[in-house]
Coordinates of C-alpha atoms in Angstrom, one line a residue:
X1172 CA 21.7 -24.4 -5.1
X1173 CA 19.0 -22.9 -2.7
X1174 CA 17.0 -26.1 -3.2
X1175 CA 20.0 -27.9 -1.7
X1176 CA 20.3 -25.5 1.2
X1177 CA 16.4 -25.9 1.8
X1178 CA 16.8 -29.6 2.1
X1179 CA 19.8 -29.5 4.3
X1180 CA 18.0 -27.0 6.6
X1181 CA 14.9 -29.5 6.9
X1182 CA 17.4 -32.3 7.7
X1183 CA 19.2 -30.4 10.4
X1184 CA 15.9 -29.4 11.8
X1185 CA 15.1 -33.4 12.0
X1186 CA 18.6 -34.1 13.5
X1187 CA 18.4 -31.6 16.4
X1188 CA 14.7 -31.8 17.1
X1189 CA 14.9 -30.2 20.7
X1190 CA 17.3 -27.2 19.6
X1191 CA 15.0 -26.9 16.5
X1192 CA 11.9 -26.7 18.6
X1193 CA 13.4 -24.0 21.0
X1194 CA 14.7 -21.9 18.1
X1195 CA 11.4 -22.1 16.3
X1196 CA 9.1 -21.3 19.4
X1197 CA 11.4 -18.5 20.5
X1198 CA 11.3 -16.9 17.0
X1199 CA 7.3 -17.6 16.9
X1200 CA 6.8 -16.0 20.4
X1201 CA 8.8 -12.7 19.2
X1202 CA 7.1 -12.5 15.9
X1203 CA 3.8 -13.1 17.7
X1204 CA 4.2 -9.9 20.0
X1205 CA 5.6 -7.8 17.2
X1206 CA 2.7 -8.9 14.5
X1207 CA 0.1 -8.4 17.3
X1208 CA 0.9 -4.8 17.2
X1209 CA 1.1 -4.7 13.5
X1210 CA -2.1 -6.6 12.8
X1211 CA -3.9 -4.2 15.4
X1212 CA -2.6 -1.3 13.5
X1213 CA -3.5 -2.7 10.2
X1214 CA -7.1 -3.6 11.3
X1215 CA -7.6 0.2 12.0
X1216 CA -5.9 1.6 8.9
X1217 CA -6.8 -0.7 6.1
X1218 CA -9.0 0.6 3.5
X1219 CA -11.7 -2.2 3.1
X1220 CA -15.5 -2.1 2.9
X1221 CA -17.4 -0.4 4.4
X1222 CA -14.9 2.1 5.3
X1223 CA -13.1 1.6 1.7
X1224 CA -12.0 5.3 1.4
X1225 CA -9.9 5.5 4.6
X1226 CA -6.8 6.3 2.7
X1227 CA -8.1 9.4 1.2
X1228 CA -10.4 10.8 4.0
X1229 CA -9.6 13.5 6.5
X1230 CA -11.6 13.9 9.8
X1231 CA -12.5 16.7 12.0
X1232 CA -14.1 15.4 15.2
X1233 CA -13.5 18.1 17.9
X1234 CA -13.8 21.9 17.9
X1235 CA -12.7 24.6 20.6
X1236 CA -14.5 28.0 20.9
X1237 CA -12.8 30.8 22.8
X1238 CA -15.0 33.6 24.3
X1239 CA -12.5 36.5 24.2
X1240 CA -14.9 38.7 26.4
X1241 CA -15.1 36.3 29.2
X1242 CA -11.7 34.7 28.5
X1243 CA -13.2 31.2 28.7
X1244 CA -13.2 28.4 26.6
X1245 CA -15.9 25.7 25.4
X1246 CA -15.1 22.5 23.7
X1247 CA -16.9 19.6 22.2
X1248 CA -18.1 17.8 19.0
X1249 CA -18.8 19.7 15.9
X1250 CA -22.2 21.2 15.8
X1251 CA -24.5 20.5 12.9
X1252 CA -24.6 24.2 12.4
X1253 CA -21.0 24.4 12.0
X1254 CA -21.0 21.5 9.5
X1255 CA -23.8 23.2 7.6
X1256 CA -22.4 26.7 7.3
X1257 CA -18.8 26.3 7.3
X1258 CA -18.0 22.7 6.4
X1259 CA -20.5 21.7 3.8
X1260 CA -19.7 24.5 1.6
X1261 CA -15.9 23.3 1.1
X1262 CA -15.0 23.1 -2.6
X1263 CA -11.8 21.0 -2.4
X1264 CA -13.1 17.8 -0.8
X1265 CA -15.0 15.3 -3.2
X1266 CA -17.6 14.8 -0.3
X1267 CA -18.2 16.1 3.1
X1268 CA -20.2 14.3 5.6
X1269 CA -21.2 14.4 9.2
X1270 CA -22.0 11.5 11.4
X1271 CA -22.8 11.4 15.2
X1272 CA -19.4 10.5 17.0
X1273 CA -18.6 6.7 17.6
X1274 CA -18.2 7.3 21.3
X1275 CA -21.9 8.5 21.3
X1276 CA -22.9 5.3 19.3
X1277 CA -24.2 3.5 22.4
X1278 CA -27.3 1.1 22.6
X1279 CA -29.6 3.6 24.0
X1280 CA -32.1 4.0 21.0
X1281 CA -35.4 2.4 21.7
X1282 CA -36.9 0.6 18.7
X1283 CA -40.2 -1.1 18.4
X1284 CA -42.7 -2.0 16.0
X1285 CA -46.0 -0.3 15.5
X1286 CA -48.5 -2.1 17.7
X1287 CA -46.0 -4.1 19.5
X1288 CA -45.0 -4.0 23.1
X1289 CA -41.6 -5.4 22.4
X1290 CA -38.6 -2.8 22.8
X1291 CA -35.2 -3.4 21.1
X1292 CA -32.2 -1.6 22.1
X1293 CA -30.2 -0.4 19.1
X1294 CA -27.1 1.6 18.0
X1295 CA -28.1 4.5 15.9
X1296 CA -26.2 6.6 13.6
X1297 CA -27.2 10.0 12.5
X1298 CA -25.8 11.1 9.3
X1299 CA -26.3 12.6 5.8
X1300 CA -26.7 11.7 2.1
X1301 CA -23.1 11.9 1.4
X1302 CA -22.1 9.4 4.0
X1303 CA -23.4 6.8 1.6
X1304 CA -20.9 7.8 -1.2
X1305 CA -18.0 7.9 1.3
X1306 CA -18.8 4.5 2.8
X1307 CA -19.4 1.2 0.7
X1308 CA -22.1 -0.9 2.6
X1309 CA -23.5 -4.2 1.1
X1310 CA -27.3 -3.6 0.6
X1311 CA -29.3 -6.6 0.7
X1312 CA -32.5 -4.7 -0.2
X1313 CA -33.3 -1.3 -1.1
X1314 CA -31.1 1.8 -1.1
X1315 CA -29.7 4.7 1.1
X1316 CA -31.7 7.5 1.7
X1317 CA -31.2 10.3 -0.9
X1318 CA -30.1 13.9 -0.7
X1319 CA -33.6 15.0 -1.4
X1320 CA -35.1 13.0 1.5
X1321 CA -32.3 14.4 3.6
X1322 CA -33.0 18.0 2.7
X1323 CA -36.6 17.6 3.1
X1324 CA -36.4 15.9 6.5
X1325 CA -38.3 12.8 5.5
X1326 CA -38.1 10.1 8.0
X1327 CA -36.3 7.5 6.1
X1328 CA -34.1 4.9 7.8
X1329 CA -31.4 2.1 6.7
X1330 CA -31.3 -0.8 9.1
X1331 CA -29.0 -3.6 9.3
X1332 CA -30.0 -7.2 8.5
X1333 CA -30.2 -8.2 12.0
X1334 CA -32.2 -5.5 13.2
X1335 CA -34.9 -5.8 10.4
X1336 CA -35.2 -9.5 11.5
X1337 CA -35.7 -8.6 15.0
X1338 CA -38.2 -6.0 14.4
X1339 CA -40.3 -7.9 11.8
X1340 CA -39.5 -11.6 12.7
X1341 CA -38.5 -12.7 9.1
X1342 CA -41.2 -10.8 7.3
X1343 CA -40.1 -8.4 4.5
X1344 CA -39.0 -5.2 6.3
X1345 CA -38.4 -3.1 3.2
X1346 CA -40.9 -0.3 2.8
X1347 CA -42.4 -0.8 6.4
X1348 CA -42.5 1.5 9.2
X1349 CA -41.2 1.2 12.7
X1350 CA -40.6 3.5 15.7
X1351 CA -37.4 5.1 16.5
X1352 CA -37.6 6.7 20.1
X1353 CA -41.4 6.5 19.3
X1354 CA -41.2 8.3 16.2
X1355 CA -42.2 6.7 12.8
X1356 CA -39.5 5.8 10.2
X1357 CA -39.7 4.1 7.1
X1358 CA -37.1 1.6 5.9
X1359 CA -35.7 2.4 2.6
X1360 CA -32.6 0.2 2.8
X1361 CA -31.4 -3.0 4.6
X1362 CA -27.6 -3.8 4.8
X1363 CA -25.5 -6.5 5.9
X1364 CA -24.3 -6.2 9.5
X1365 CA -21.2 -4.2 10.2
X1366 CA -18.6 -5.1 12.4
X1367 CA -17.6 -2.6 15.4
X1368 CA -14.0 -2.7 14.1
X1369 CA -15.3 -0.2 11.7
X1370 CA -15.8 2.9 14.0
X1371 CA -17.4 5.4 11.5
X1372 CA -19.7 2.6 9.8
X1373 CA -21.0 0.6 12.7
X1374 CA -24.3 0.9 13.7
X1375 CA -27.9 -0.9 13.6
X1376 CA -29.8 1.9 11.9
X1377 CA -29.0 5.1 10.1
X1378 CA -31.0 8.0 9.9
X1379 CA -30.8 11.8 8.5
X1380 CA -29.6 14.7 10.7
X1381 CA -32.6 16.6 9.4
X1382 CA -35.1 14.3 11.4
X1383 CA -33.5 15.0 14.7
X1384 CA -33.7 17.9 17.2
X1385 CA -31.1 20.6 17.0
X1386 CA -29.5 19.5 20.1
X1387 CA -29.0 15.9 19.0
X1388 CA -26.9 17.1 16.0
X1389 CA -23.5 16.8 16.8
X1390 CA -21.1 15.2 14.3
X1391 CA -17.6 13.9 13.4
X1392 CA -16.9 15.3 10.0
X1393 CA -15.3 13.3 7.1
X1394 CA -13.7 15.1 4.3
X1395 CA -13.0 12.7 1.4
X1396 CA -10.6 13.8 -1.2
X1397 CA -10.1 12.8 -5.0
X1398 CA -6.7 11.6 -3.8
X1399 CA -4.4 11.9 -0.9
X1400 CA -2.5 14.8 -2.8
X1401 CA -5.3 17.0 -2.3
X1402 CA -5.0 16.7 1.6
X1403 CA -2.7 19.8 2.0
X1404 CA -5.5 22.0 -0.3
X1405 CA -8.3 20.7 2.1
X1406 CA -6.4 21.6 5.3
X1407 CA -5.7 25.1 3.9
X1408 CA -9.4 25.4 2.8
X1409 CA -10.5 24.3 6.4
X1410 CA -8.2 26.9 8.1
X1411 CA -9.8 29.7 5.9
X1412 CA -13.2 28.6 6.9
X1413 CA -12.0 29.0 10.6
X1414 CA -11.1 32.6 9.8
X1415 CA -14.4 33.3 8.2
X1416 CA -16.1 31.9 11.3
X1417 CA -13.9 34.4 13.4
X1418 CA -15.1 37.3 11.4
X1419 CA -18.7 36.5 11.1
X1420 CA -19.2 35.1 15.0
X1421 CA -16.8 37.7 16.9
X1422 CA -15.7 37.4 19.6
X1423 CA -15.9 33.7 19.1
X1424 CA -13.0 32.0 17.5
X1425 CA -13.4 28.3 16.2
X1426 CA -10.4 25.8 16.2
X1427 CA -11.2 22.7 14.4
X1428 CA -8.9 19.9 15.8
X1429 CA -8.3 18.5 12.3
X1430 CA -8.4 17.7 9.7
X1431 CA -6.4 14.5 10.3
X1432 CA -5.8 11.3 8.4
X1433 CA -7.2 8.1 9.3
X1434 CA -4.2 6.9 10.9
X1435 CA -3.8 10.0 13.3
X1436 CA -7.7 9.9 13.7
X1437 CA -7.9 6.0 14.8
X1438 CA -5.1 6.6 17.3
X1439 CA -6.8 9.4 18.8
X1440 CA -3.9 11.9 18.7
X1441 CA -5.0 15.4 19.6
X1442 CA -3.6 19.0 19.3
X1443 CA -4.8 22.5 19.3
X1444 CA -2.7 23.1 15.9
X1445 CA -0.5 21.2 13.5
X1446 CA 2.7 21.7 15.5
X1447 CA 1.2 19.8 18.4
X1448 CA -0.3 17.1 16.3
X1449 CA 3.2 16.6 14.5
X1450 CA 4.9 16.7 18.0
X1451 CA 2.3 14.0 19.3
X1452 CA 3.0 11.8 16.4
X1453 CA 6.8 12.0 16.7
X1454 CA 6.6 11.0 20.4
X1455 CA 4.4 8.1 19.6
X1456 CA 6.6 7.0 16.7
X1457 CA 9.6 7.0 19.1
X1458 CA 7.6 4.9 21.7
X1459 CA 6.8 2.4 18.9
X1460 CA 10.1 2.1 17.7
X1461 CA 11.7 1.8 21.1
X1462 CA 9.1 -1.2 21.7
X1463 CA 9.7 -2.8 18.5
X1464 CA 13.5 -2.8 19.0
X1465 CA 13.2 -4.4 22.5
X1466 CA 10.8 -7.1 21.0
X1467 CA 13.5 -7.9 18.2
X1468 CA 16.8 -7.4 20.1
X1469 CA 16.0 -9.6 23.2
X1470 CA 14.7 -12.8 21.6
X1471 CA 17.5 -12.4 18.7
X1472 CA 20.1 -12.1 21.2
X1473 CA 18.7 -15.4 23.1
X1474 CA 18.4 -17.1 19.6
X1475 CA 22.1 -16.1 18.7
X1476 CA 23.3 -18.4 21.1
X1477 CA 21.3 -21.4 19.7
X1478 CA 22.7 -20.5 16.3
X1479 CA 26.3 -20.3 17.4
X1480 CA 25.8 -23.7 18.9
X1481 CA 24.4 -25.2 15.7
X1482 CA 27.2 -23.5 13.7
X1483 CA 30.0 -25.0 15.9
X1484 CA 28.8 -28.5 15.3
X1485 CA 29.2 -27.9 11.5
X1486 CA 32.6 -26.3 11.7
X1487 CA 34.4 -29.4 10.2
X1488 CA 31.9 -29.5 7.4
X1489 CA 32.7 -25.7 6.7
X1490 CA 36.2 -26.2 6.9
X1491 CA 36.0 -29.1 4.1
X1492 CA 33.8 -27.0 1.8
X1493 CA 36.4 -24.2 2.0
X1494 CA 39.3 -26.7 1.3
X1495 CA 37.3 -27.5 -1.7
X1496 CA 37.2 -23.9 -2.8
X1497 CA 33.9 -22.6 -1.4
X1498 CA 33.9 -18.9 -0.9
X1499 CA 33.3 -16.8 2.2
X1500 CA 30.4 -15.4 1.1
X1501 CA 28.9 -18.6 -0.3
X1502 CA 29.3 -20.1 3.3
X1503 CA 27.7 -17.0 4.8
X1504 CA 24.7 -17.2 2.4
X1505 CA 24.2 -20.8 3.1
X1506 CA 24.0 -20.4 7.0
X1507 CA 21.7 -17.4 6.8
X1508 CA 19.5 -19.1 4.4
X1509 CA 19.2 -22.3 6.3
X1510 CA 18.5 -20.3 9.4
X1511 CA 16.1 -18.1 7.6
X1512 CA 14.1 -21.5 7.1
X1513 CA 13.7 -21.7 11.0
X1514 CA 12.7 -18.1 11.0
X1515 CA 10.0 -18.3 8.4
X1516 CA 8.6 -21.4 10.1
X1517 CA 8.4 -19.4 13.4
X1518 CA 7.2 -16.5 11.7
X1519 CA 4.1 -18.4 10.2
X1520 CA 3.4 -19.9 13.6
X1521 CA 3.9 -16.5 15.3
X1522 CA 1.6 -14.8 12.8
X1523 CA -1.3 -17.4 13.6
X1524 CA -0.5 -16.9 17.3
X1525 CA -1.0 -13.2 16.9
X1526 CA -4.2 -13.6 15.3
X1527 CA -5.3 -15.6 18.2
X1528 CA -4.2 -12.8 20.6
X1529 CA -6.0 -10.2 18.6
X1530 CA -9.3 -12.2 18.7
X1531 CA -8.9 -12.9 22.3
X1532 CA -8.1 -9.5 23.4
X1533 CA -10.2 -7.4 20.7
X1534 CA -12.0 -5.6 23.4
X1535 CA -8.6 -4.3 24.6
X1536 CA -6.6 -3.9 21.7
X1537 CA -9.3 -2.6 19.3
X1538 CA -11.9 -1.2 21.8
X1539 CA -14.8 -3.2 20.4
X1540 CA -17.1 -5.7 22.3
X1541 CA -15.6 -9.1 23.1
X1542 CA -18.1 -10.9 21.1
X1543 CA -17.8 -8.8 17.9
X1544 CA -16.2 -10.3 14.6
X1545 CA -13.2 -9.1 12.8
X1546 CA -13.5 -9.5 9.2
X1547 CA -10.8 -11.5 7.2
X1548 CA -10.2 -8.6 4.8
X1549 CA -8.6 -6.6 7.6
X1550 CA -6.6 -9.3 8.9
X1551 CA -4.9 -11.0 6.0
X1552 CA -3.4 -8.2 3.5
X1553 CA 0.0 -7.7 1.5
X1554 CA 1.4 -5.2 4.2
X1555 CA 0.8 -7.8 7.0
X1556 CA 2.5 -10.6 5.0
X1557 CA 5.4 -8.4 3.9
X1558 CA 5.7 -7.3 7.6
X1559 CA 6.0 -11.0 8.7
X1560 CA 8.7 -11.6 6.2
X1561 CA 10.6 -8.4 6.9
X1562 CA 10.5 -9.3 10.8
X1563 CA 11.7 -12.9 9.9
X1564 CA 14.5 -11.5 7.9
X1565 CA 15.7 -9.0 10.7
X1566 CA 15.4 -11.9 13.3
X1567 CA 17.5 -14.1 11.2
X1568 CA 20.1 -11.5 10.5
X1569 CA 20.4 -10.5 14.3
X1570 CA 20.5 -14.0 15.7
X1571 CA 22.6 -15.8 12.8
X1572 CA 24.5 -13.0 11.2
X1573 CA 27.5 -12.9 13.6
X1574 CA 27.9 -16.5 14.0
X1575 CA 27.5 -17.0 10.3
X1576 CA 30.0 -14.3 9.7
X1577 CA 32.6 -15.6 12.0
X1578 CA 32.2 -19.2 10.6
X1579 CA 32.7 -18.0 7.1
X1580 CA 35.8 -16.3 8.1
X1581 CA 37.3 -19.0 10.2
X1582 CA 40.6 -20.4 8.7
X1583 CA 40.4 -23.9 7.3
X1584 CA 42.9 -25.6 9.7
X1585 CA 40.9 -24.2 12.7
X1586 CA 37.5 -25.3 11.3
X1587 CA 38.8 -28.8 10.8
X1588 CA 40.3 -29.0 14.2
X1589 CA 37.5 -27.3 16.0
X1590 CA 35.6 -30.4 17.2
X1591 CA 38.8 -31.6 18.6
X1592 CA 38.9 -28.9 21.2

């Protein structure tokens, strides 16, 4: 039955090429706008290499301190001292790691080869050994620096494939020494280049915290759980550490703005406590729902006029089918199915256009350089494809639902005489 409906839908598209083209492009543009939003969010949230554990990682990226004696506040990134004394000892997370904030990851690190006058600007990440257990980099040679090297403050470094080629001009860089801000480091590992889409993983080289001056050791903290079900227990343990800090550092009080999940962290939602964060999330959800409703309703209303026009031309056919015993629900399903074919074609075009928009506007939508790459694994996923079909289905119901319902309930005599009016 549905095979017949499909063939009839294609025949109708060929017979009314102009109207069909308008309907398809109207659907495509509507889905393009909606899917641009969905694809952008999916890129920020999907768990894929190297940030393969996004779905079970919490983040603490900010701290606020209050001096009760002076009645003043200080705020900023987590200090390495706080990380070492109050967050590394956490028992509930599987791994705890600190990496210098993504906003500080600017190309201001001077890289050069010993004995060379050529200087390269690179993005440097300062982190620890646990970082390599949370992330999943693709090593072409070597390994990450070990916990022993980290604890000992050994100047070991992992570099990207491109940076290794820039420094050593095609020579084997593994095991070689180079200068980072005029300090020697030995390359222990080389990884495939990382896209700037991955805010916590992106960089040109990675070195241990323990090789840097204390004043340079400020971090964003990642708390990786065994499973997302452990999040409440991790949050409770972090709150206990805040109270411990208050007791040991009186009159200072530590407020860790987090832990928050990857979605909240990527969206930059902040609050001084759980209630403020929850409120900010609710406001953002309401805004998103309002935008999506507008993007769904306006094109659906416009397309409903085209659907009504197409159905009117078929009222005689519908009347004849009903005269031969076709049920109302059969007519309704047929009209909706045929219109869904148009919606799906428009949906595929709209999804392709949304990818073009994301690529062309990635510096604005994703806050990455305009010439950066976006991994295919972040673009094509089951949630994205499911979202496309859901949007097609909703637009189909909104644009063709009422005309199809009216056509299915029209009396046979009125259907047969409709074209004579």
